[in-house]
Amino acid sequence: MTHKITFSAIVVEDERLIAKNIIKNIYRANESFEVVGTASNGKEALELIESFLPNIVLTDICMPVMDGLELSKFIFEKYPFIHCVIISGHSDFSYAKTAIRYGVSDYLLKPINLGELTTTLDKIEKNLLASQNDFKVDEFSYKKPNEIVELVTEYIKNNYHETIDLAGLASHFGFSISYLTKIFTKYMNMTPSKFIKEYRINISKQLLWNFSLPISTVGEKVGYPDQFHFSKTFKQITGMSPSDYREQLKLIN
């Protein structure tokens, strides 16, 4: 008997009855998808996404705390391997245009048309299956997940000053973005992208002790040729700008 592959889904909708209807239609449209969680706003959805790393997120636009477009942007930037589908009561083209910019897989209007939902889920299923089969049969394929994670972290530590991103890592080691992110997060409690950021910033902290080294050069040495991007990431991780951090070091010194 062939085991049927199941893909995980999260539904984000602040109206409980509508959420139940969406879930019911998902199961009617494509049995390969299993809803593993529901959220009433984007902030709740983020917690579920970090816990489950679902294959697909179906979200409304107008919600409290964090709306669907903000959520789509976050998914696009942090979890590019997760498919995002907007289900909205707004046919305004500006919403759809913004959604497209954030890489959403589809934009469906309420009330949901079962045929359209079926087409969307079938398309995403094919994409996910193709991604799962896109493994290279090489030396990495025969290693245990924890061994792969060790190799990935070692690679990052040796190449942090180069251009490294999630897609490049997945391609180098011959695995899909989804698989690599899942095993890395399981053993490191953070995504590969976050590990790269934190490792680079930790190295930059050491380089900032060299007060004669321009901050722009520090950024370049840790893989951030754009000084604005470096400063933004540094502040995101440490809570202060590189220049403020250096001033604190001078006081210590």
Coordinates of C-alpha atoms in Angstrom, one line a residue:
M1 CA 0.0 0.0 0.0
T2 CA 1.4 3.4 -1.0
H3 CA 1.7 6.0 1.7
K4 CA 0.0 9.2 0.6
I5 CA 2.0 12.3 1.3
T6 CA 0.2 14.9 3.5
F7 CA 1.1 18.6 3.5
S8 CA 0.4 20.9 6.4
A9 CA -1.7 24.0 6.3
I10 CA -2.6 26.9 8.7
V11 CA -5.7 29.0 8.3
V12 CA -5.7 32.6 9.5
E13 CA -9.1 34.2 9.8
D14 CA -10.7 36.3 12.6
E15 CA -14.3 35.1 11.9
R16 CA -14.6 31.7 13.5
L17 CA -17.5 30.5 11.2
I18 CA -15.7 31.6 8.1
A19 CA -12.5 29.8 9.3
K20 CA -14.5 26.6 9.8
N21 CA -15.9 26.9 6.3
I22 CA -12.4 27.5 4.8
I23 CA -11.1 24.3 6.6
K24 CA -14.1 22.3 5.4
N25 CA -13.5 23.4 1.8
I26 CA -9.8 22.7 2.0
Y27 CA -10.5 19.0 2.8
R28 CA -13.2 18.9 0.0
A29 CA -10.8 20.5 -2.5
N30 CA -7.7 18.4 -1.9
E31 CA -7.2 15.6 0.7
S32 CA -3.4 15.9 0.6
F33 CA -3.6 19.0 2.9
E34 CA -4.1 18.8 6.6
V35 CA -5.0 21.9 8.7
V36 CA -2.6 21.8 11.7
G37 CA -3.7 25.1 13.2
T38 CA -5.9 28.2 13.0
A39 CA -5.2 31.7 14.1
S40 CA -7.4 34.8 14.4
N41 CA -4.7 37.3 13.5
G42 CA -1.2 37.6 11.9
K43 CA 0.6 37.6 15.3
E44 CA -1.0 34.4 16.4
A45 CA -0.2 32.9 13.0
L46 CA 3.5 33.7 13.4
E47 CA 3.7 31.6 16.5
L48 CA 2.0 28.7 14.7
I49 CA 4.3 29.1 11.7
E50 CA 7.4 29.0 13.9
S51 CA 6.1 25.9 15.6
F52 CA 4.8 23.9 12.6
L53 CA 6.7 25.3 9.6
P54 CA 3.6 24.5 7.5
N55 CA 3.7 24.0 3.7
I56 CA 0.9 26.5 3.1
V57 CA -0.8 29.4 4.9
L58 CA -4.2 30.6 3.9
T59 CA -5.0 34.0 5.3
D60 CA -7.6 36.7 5.3
I61 CA -6.4 40.4 4.8
C62 CA -8.4 42.5 7.3
M63 CA -7.6 41.3 10.8
P64 CA -6.6 42.9 14.1
V65 CA -3.0 43.2 15.5
M66 CA -1.4 42.1 12.2
D67 CA -3.2 41.9 8.9
G68 CA -2.8 39.4 6.1
L69 CA -0.6 41.5 3.9
E70 CA 1.9 42.1 6.7
L71 CA 1.8 38.4 7.4
S72 CA 2.4 37.6 3.7
K73 CA 5.4 40.0 3.7
F74 CA 6.9 38.3 6.8
I75 CA 6.4 34.9 5.3
F76 CA 8.0 36.0 2.0
E77 CA 11.1 37.4 3.8
K78 CA 11.6 34.8 6.5
Y79 CA 10.1 31.6 5.1
P80 CA 10.2 31.8 1.3
F81 CA 9.5 28.1 1.0
I82 CA 6.0 28.4 2.6
H83 CA 3.2 29.0 0.1
C84 CA 0.8 31.8 1.0
V85 CA -2.7 32.1 -0.3
I86 CA -4.8 35.2 0.4
I87 CA -8.6 34.7 0.9
S88 CA -10.3 38.0 1.0
G89 CA -13.6 39.9 0.6
H90 CA -11.7 42.7 -1.1
S91 CA -11.5 42.7 -4.9
D92 CA -9.6 46.0 -4.9
F93 CA -6.6 45.6 -7.3
S94 CA -4.3 47.4 -4.9
Y95 CA -4.6 44.6 -2.4
A96 CA -3.9 42.0 -5.1
K97 CA -0.9 44.0 -6.4
T98 CA 0.6 44.2 -2.9
A99 CA 0.0 40.5 -2.4
I100 CA 1.8 39.7 -5.7
R101 CA 4.8 41.7 -4.6
Y102 CA 5.0 39.6 -1.5
G103 CA 5.0 36.4 -3.5
V104 CA 1.6 35.0 -2.7
S105 CA 0.7 31.8 -4.6
D106 CA -2.9 33.0 -5.2
Y107 CA -5.5 35.6 -4.3
L108 CA -9.0 34.1 -3.8
L109 CA -12.2 36.1 -3.2
K110 CA -14.9 35.3 -0.6
P111 CA -17.1 33.5 -0.7
I112 CA -14.7 30.7 -1.7
N113 CA -15.3 29.0 -5.0
L114 CA -14.6 25.3 -4.5
G115 CA -13.3 24.9 -8.1
E116 CA -10.9 27.8 -7.7
L117 CA -9.6 26.5 -4.4
T118 CA -9.2 23.1 -5.8
T119 CA -7.1 24.5 -8.7
T120 CA -5.0 26.5 -6.3
L121 CA -4.3 23.6 -4.0
D122 CA -3.6 21.2 -6.8
K123 CA -1.0 23.6 -8.3
I124 CA 0.7 24.0 -4.9
E125 CA 0.7 20.3 -4.3
K126 CA 2.5 19.7 -7.6
N127 CA 5.0 22.3 -6.7
L128 CA 5.6 20.8 -3.2
L129 CA 6.0 17.3 -4.7
A130 CA 8.4 18.5 -7.3
S131 CA 10.4 20.3 -4.5
Q132 CA 10.5 17.1 -2.4
N133 CA 11.8 15.1 -5.3
D134 CA 14.4 17.7 -6.2
F135 CA 17.1 16.1 -4.1
K136 CA 20.6 15.3 -5.4
V137 CA 21.8 11.8 -4.9
D138 CA 25.2 12.5 -3.5
E139 CA 27.2 12.1 -0.3
F140 CA 24.9 14.4 1.7
S141 CA 21.8 12.3 1.0
Y142 CA 23.2 9.4 3.0
K143 CA 23.9 11.4 6.2
K144 CA 21.7 11.7 9.2
P145 CA 19.8 15.0 9.7
N146 CA 21.9 16.0 12.7
E147 CA 25.1 15.4 10.6
I148 CA 23.7 17.5 7.8
V149 CA 23.0 20.3 10.2
E150 CA 26.6 20.1 11.5
L151 CA 27.9 20.4 7.9
V152 CA 25.6 23.4 7.2
T153 CA 26.7 25.3 10.3
E154 CA 30.4 24.5 9.5
Y155 CA 29.9 25.8 6.0
I156 CA 28.3 29.0 7.2
K157 CA 31.1 29.6 9.7
N158 CA 33.7 29.1 6.9
N159 CA 31.8 31.3 4.3
Y160 CA 29.9 33.9 6.3
H161 CA 31.9 36.7 4.6
E162 CA 30.5 35.5 1.2
T163 CA 27.0 35.9 -0.2
I164 CA 25.0 33.1 1.5
D165 CA 21.3 32.7 1.5
L166 CA 18.8 29.9 2.2
A167 CA 18.4 29.0 -1.5
G168 CA 22.1 28.8 -2.0
L169 CA 22.6 26.6 1.0
A170 CA 19.8 24.2 -0.1
S171 CA 21.3 24.0 -3.6
H172 CA 24.9 23.4 -2.2
F173 CA 23.8 20.5 0.0
G174 CA 21.3 19.1 -2.5
F175 CA 18.1 19.4 -0.5
S176 CA 14.9 21.4 -0.8
I177 CA 14.6 24.6 1.1
S178 CA 11.7 23.2 3.1
Y179 CA 13.6 20.1 4.2
L180 CA 16.8 21.9 5.1
T181 CA 15.0 24.5 7.1
K182 CA 13.0 21.9 9.0
I183 CA 16.0 19.8 10.1
F184 CA 18.1 22.9 10.9
T185 CA 15.4 24.4 13.0
K186 CA 14.8 21.1 14.8
Y187 CA 18.4 20.8 15.9
M188 CA 19.4 24.5 16.2
N189 CA 16.1 26.0 17.4
M190 CA 16.4 28.7 14.7
T191 CA 16.2 28.9 10.9
P192 CA 19.4 28.8 8.8
S193 CA 18.8 32.5 7.9
K194 CA 18.7 33.5 11.5
F195 CA 21.8 31.5 12.3
I196 CA 23.6 33.3 9.4
K197 CA 22.6 36.7 10.7
E198 CA 23.5 36.0 14.3
Y199 CA 26.9 34.4 13.4
R200 CA 27.8 37.4 11.2
I201 CA 26.8 39.9 13.8
N202 CA 28.8 38.1 16.5
I203 CA 31.9 38.3 14.3
S204 CA 31.2 41.9 13.6
K205 CA 31.1 42.6 17.3
Q206 CA 34.7 41.4 17.6
L207 CA 35.8 43.4 14.5
L208 CA 34.3 46.6 16.0
W209 CA 37.0 46.4 18.7
N210 CA 39.4 47.6 16.0
F211 CA 38.4 51.3 16.3
S212 CA 40.4 52.2 13.2
L213 CA 38.3 49.9 11.0
P214 CA 35.5 51.8 9.3
I215 CA 32.0 50.4 10.1
S216 CA 31.4 50.0 6.4
T217 CA 34.4 47.7 6.2
V218 CA 33.3 45.7 9.2
G219 CA 30.0 45.1 7.3
E220 CA 31.8 44.0 4.2
K221 CA 34.0 41.6 6.1
V222 CA 31.0 39.8 7.5
G223 CA 29.0 39.5 4.3
Y224 CA 27.1 42.9 4.2
P225 CA 28.5 45.1 1.4
D226 CA 25.6 47.4 1.9
Q227 CA 26.3 49.5 5.1
F228 CA 22.6 50.3 5.5
H229 CA 21.7 46.6 5.5
F230 CA 24.5 45.8 7.9
S231 CA 23.4 48.5 10.3
K232 CA 19.8 47.5 10.1
T233 CA 20.6 43.8 10.8
F234 CA 23.0 44.7 13.6
K235 CA 20.4 46.8 15.4
Q236 CA 17.8 44.1 14.8
I237 CA 20.0 41.5 16.6
T238 CA 21.6 43.7 19.3
G239 CA 19.1 46.5 19.8
M240 CA 21.7 49.2 18.9
S241 CA 23.5 50.5 15.9
P242 CA 27.1 49.5 15.1
S243 CA 28.3 53.0 15.9
D244 CA 26.5 53.0 19.3
Y245 CA 27.9 49.6 20.1
R246 CA 31.4 50.8 19.2
E247 CA 31.0 53.8 21.5
Q248 CA 30.2 51.5 24.4
L249 CA 33.3 49.5 23.6
K250 CA 35.4 52.7 23.8
L251 CA 34.0 53.4 27.3
I252 CA 34.9 49.9 28.4
N253 CA 38.4 50.3 26.9

